[in-house]
Amino acid sequence: ETLDKGLEKSKTTFFSKLSKAVAGKSKVDDDVLDNLEEVLVSSDVGVATTLKIIERIEARVAKDKYLGTDELNKILREEIAGLLAETNVGNETEFTIPKDKKPYVLMVVGVNGVGKTTTIGKLASQFKKQGLKVVLGAADTFRAAAIDQLQVWADRVDVPIVKQKMGSDPASVAFDTVKSAVNQNADVVIIDTAGRLHNKVNLMNELSKIKRVMQKVVDNAPHDVLLVLDGSTGQNAFEQAKQFTKATEVTSLAVTKLDGTAKGGVVIGISDQFKIPVKYIGVGEKIEDLQVFNKFEFVDSFFK
Ligand code: GDP
């Protein structure tokens, strides 16, 4: 239900545009396809993914000879579900971590303001609820506010945090955090990092150094590099995904702020273009408003 409410705006906007796109038309012809292309692009699905969807619908029109506009919803739903499936986007509904990795190390990347700290706090809360022992690491040492905000979440969720003063070496904080987690026999480590995109070489070096030092304590750490993107920024989110995937190996995505935006289509485009699974979506500011992304529920909510 949170998901339905969270996607409400995207859905309403999309379907009102779609109904305009097919108004007065009974069959899917070139005009309808042109209009549909506009609807998808303006819903932030992204140009490349939109063209892919249009091509697939064209192929169905060519095959079936006649495709009624009344069937367009169903067909779009099938094609979008198919695309999400290709990207290997999860079927999970629960917050889980692999049992064979202890501590499980999650490194979180993303630019300021996208909801990184909030997402970390929400994740910590979900894992703690399952009885897992969580340790946070404040390796965004660039801004004092980032350390303070993470501390606020650590207090709220009541989990330990490892931090140093502003300006200290992020890799040193990350090292201390995994070390402390191992000493406490913790299950999950979540490392916050600074996302200063304006200097890509620095970002790349900083993230690889963080990884390198963590691996001195925990083999193969981090086990997951989660990129947080603000869904309400549409094309900016695409651009950030492009930059971060160049700077480090991103293994999963969290798309936040899907409530209050009509740009929900960004989830479809980003997962398709970057071939990285969307693991979590944010549909509000409360702790329970971070959800495990489930492609079936997503498509269901959208096309209900
Ligand atoms: P950071 O700078 O990336 O760490 O961003 P924050 O975690 O501080 O979040 C920035 C703002 O976005 C805060 O006011 C959050 O409450 C808000 N926020 C984060 N996730 C969501 C979401 O899914 N929905 C909404 N509506 N707000 C969110």
mmCIF file of N, CA and C and ligand atoms in Angstrom, residues 110-119 122 143 149 153 192 228 255-259 281-285 289, ligand 1:
data_model
loop_
_atom_site.group_PDB
_atom_site.id
_atom_site.type_symbol
_atom_site.label_atom_id
_atom_site.label_comp_id
_atom_site.label_asym_id
_atom_site.label_seq_id
_atom_site.Cartn_x
_atom_site.Cartn_y
_atom_site.Cartn_z
ATOM 1 N N GLY A 110 26.906 8.029 -3.448
ATOM 2 C CA GLY A 110 25.880 8.897 -4.027
ATOM 3 C C GLY A 110 26.186 10.340 -3.667
ATOM 4 N N VAL A 111 25.667 11.289 -4.445
ATOM 5 C CA VAL A 111 25.942 12.697 -4.149
ATOM 6 C C VAL A 111 25.092 13.170 -2.969
ATOM 7 N N ASN A 112 25.486 14.302 -2.399
ATOM 8 C CA ASN A 112 24.749 14.849 -1.257
ATOM 9 C C ASN A 112 23.321 15.206 -1.630
ATOM 10 N N GLY A 113 22.425 14.941 -0.694
ATOM 11 C CA GLY A 113 21.050 15.367 -0.890
ATOM 12 C C GLY A 113 20.144 14.326 -1.522
ATOM 13 N N VAL A 114 20.730 13.223 -2.006
ATOM 14 C CA VAL A 114 19.899 12.222 -2.688
ATOM 15 C C VAL A 114 19.116 11.336 -1.712
ATOM 16 N N GLY A 115 19.497 11.406 -0.436
ATOM 17 C CA GLY A 115 18.818 10.556 0.553
ATOM 18 C C GLY A 115 19.714 9.428 1.036
ATOM 19 N N LYS A 116 21.004 9.631 0.913
ATOM 20 C CA LYS A 116 21.986 8.603 1.284
ATOM 21 C C LYS A 116 21.910 8.274 2.787
ATOM 22 N N THR A 117 22.007 9.314 3.614
ATOM 23 C CA THR A 117 21.993 9.089 5.063
ATOM 24 C C THR A 117 20.674 8.465 5.511
ATOM 25 N N THR A 118 19.583 8.991 4.968
ATOM 26 C CA THR A 118 18.262 8.461 5.313
ATOM 27 C C THR A 118 18.170 6.978 4.941
ATOM 28 N N THR A 119 18.665 6.646 3.765
ATOM 29 C CA THR A 119 18.623 5.257 3.307
ATOM 30 C C THR A 119 19.457 4.366 4.229
ATOM 31 N N LYS A 122 17.501 3.912 7.449
ATOM 32 C CA LYS A 122 16.354 3.010 7.247
ATOM 33 C C LYS A 122 16.826 1.558 7.138
ATOM 34 N N ARG A 143 32.204 16.583 5.022
ATOM 35 C CA ARG A 143 31.294 17.573 5.607
ATOM 36 C C ARG A 143 30.984 17.189 7.048
ATOM 37 N N GLN A 149 24.675 13.980 10.837
ATOM 38 C CA GLN A 149 23.410 13.363 10.406
ATOM 39 C C GLN A 149 23.434 11.851 10.583
ATOM 40 N N TRP A 153 20.994 9.349 13.055
ATOM 41 C CA TRP A 153 20.359 8.083 12.698
ATOM 42 C C TRP A 153 20.843 6.938 13.592
ATOM 43 N N ASP A 192 29.145 4.913 5.035
ATOM 44 C CA ASP A 192 28.740 6.110 4.291
ATOM 45 C C ASP A 192 29.991 6.698 3.635
ATOM 46 N N VAL A 228 22.976 5.392 -4.293
ATOM 47 C CA VAL A 228 21.683 6.004 -3.997
ATOM 48 C C VAL A 228 21.428 7.132 -4.997
ATOM 49 N N VAL A 255 16.705 3.851 -5.352
ATOM 50 C CA VAL A 255 16.121 5.038 -5.965
ATOM 51 C C VAL A 255 15.138 5.636 -4.948
ATOM 52 N N THR A 256 15.448 6.849 -4.494
ATOM 53 C CA THR A 256 14.659 7.469 -3.426
ATOM 54 C C THR A 256 13.677 8.498 -3.961
ATOM 55 N N LYS A 257 12.831 8.970 -3.060
ATOM 56 C CA LYS A 257 11.917 10.103 -3.302
ATOM 57 C C LYS A 257 10.962 9.867 -4.471
ATOM 58 N N LEU A 258 10.552 8.625 -4.639
ATOM 59 C CA LEU A 258 9.611 8.338 -5.722
ATOM 60 C C LEU A 258 8.217 8.838 -5.381
ATOM 61 N N ASP A 259 7.970 9.058 -4.082
ATOM 62 C CA ASP A 259 6.721 9.715 -3.684
ATOM 63 C C ASP A 259 6.872 11.184 -4.086
ATOM 64 N N ILE A 281 13.759 0.953 -3.010
ATOM 65 C CA ILE A 281 13.177 2.224 -3.451
ATOM 66 C C ILE A 281 12.640 2.971 -2.229
ATOM 67 N N GLY A 282 12.793 4.291 -2.270
ATOM 68 C CA GLY A 282 12.313 5.152 -1.190
ATOM 69 C C GLY A 282 11.019 5.810 -1.615
ATOM 70 N N VAL A 283 9.976 5.611 -0.827
ATOM 71 C CA VAL A 283 8.677 6.199 -1.168
ATOM 72 C C VAL A 283 8.150 7.074 -0.027
ATOM 73 N N GLY A 284 9.058 7.644 0.761
ATOM 74 C CA GLY A 284 8.642 8.533 1.838
ATOM 75 C C GLY A 284 9.761 8.705 2.847
ATOM 76 N N GLU A 285 9.514 9.542 3.854
ATOM 77 C CA GLU A 285 10.578 9.871 4.797
ATOM 78 C C GLU A 285 10.627 8.960 6.022
ATOM 79 N N ASP A 289 9.262 3.499 4.892
ATOM 80 C CA ASP A 289 9.086 3.936 3.503
ATOM 81 C C ASP A 289 10.247 3.562 2.592
HETATM 82 P P1 GDP B 1 22.048 12.829 1.871
HETATM 83 O O1 GDP B 1 22.626 14.207 1.823
HETATM 84 O O2 GDP B 1 22.152 12.128 0.561
HETATM 85 O O3 GDP B 1 22.558 12.026 2.984
HETATM 86 O O4 GDP B 1 20.470 13.050 2.053
HETATM 87 P P2 GDP B 1 19.542 12.835 3.313
HETATM 88 O O5 GDP B 1 19.481 11.416 3.687
HETATM 89 O O6 GDP B 1 19.923 13.810 4.364
HETATM 90 O O7 GDP B 1 18.124 13.218 2.687
HETATM 91 C C1 GDP B 1 17.827 14.477 2.144
HETATM 92 C C2 GDP B 1 16.321 14.751 2.336
HETATM 93 O O8 GDP B 1 15.567 13.835 1.555
HETATM 94 C C3 GDP B 1 15.853 14.553 3.756
HETATM 95 O O9 GDP B 1 14.964 15.589 4.075
HETATM 96 C C4 GDP B 1 15.132 13.216 3.739
HETATM 97 O O10 GDP B 1 14.116 13.129 4.705
HETATM 98 C C5 GDP B 1 14.566 13.208 2.346
HETATM 99 N N1 GDP B 1 14.310 11.842 1.828
HETATM 100 C C6 GDP B 1 15.157 10.796 1.767
HETATM 101 N N2 GDP B 1 14.556 9.719 1.177
HETATM 102 C C7 GDP B 1 13.284 10.116 0.874
HETATM 103 C C8 GDP B 1 12.145 9.476 0.232
HETATM 104 O O11 GDP B 1 12.167 8.317 -0.181
HETATM 105 N N3 GDP B 1 11.026 10.236 0.098
HETATM 106 C C9 GDP B 1 10.954 11.536 0.533
HETATM 107 N N4 GDP B 1 9.814 12.194 0.339
HETATM 108 N N5 GDP B 1 11.992 12.146 1.110
HETATM 109 C C10 GDP B 1 13.140 11.458 1.284
#
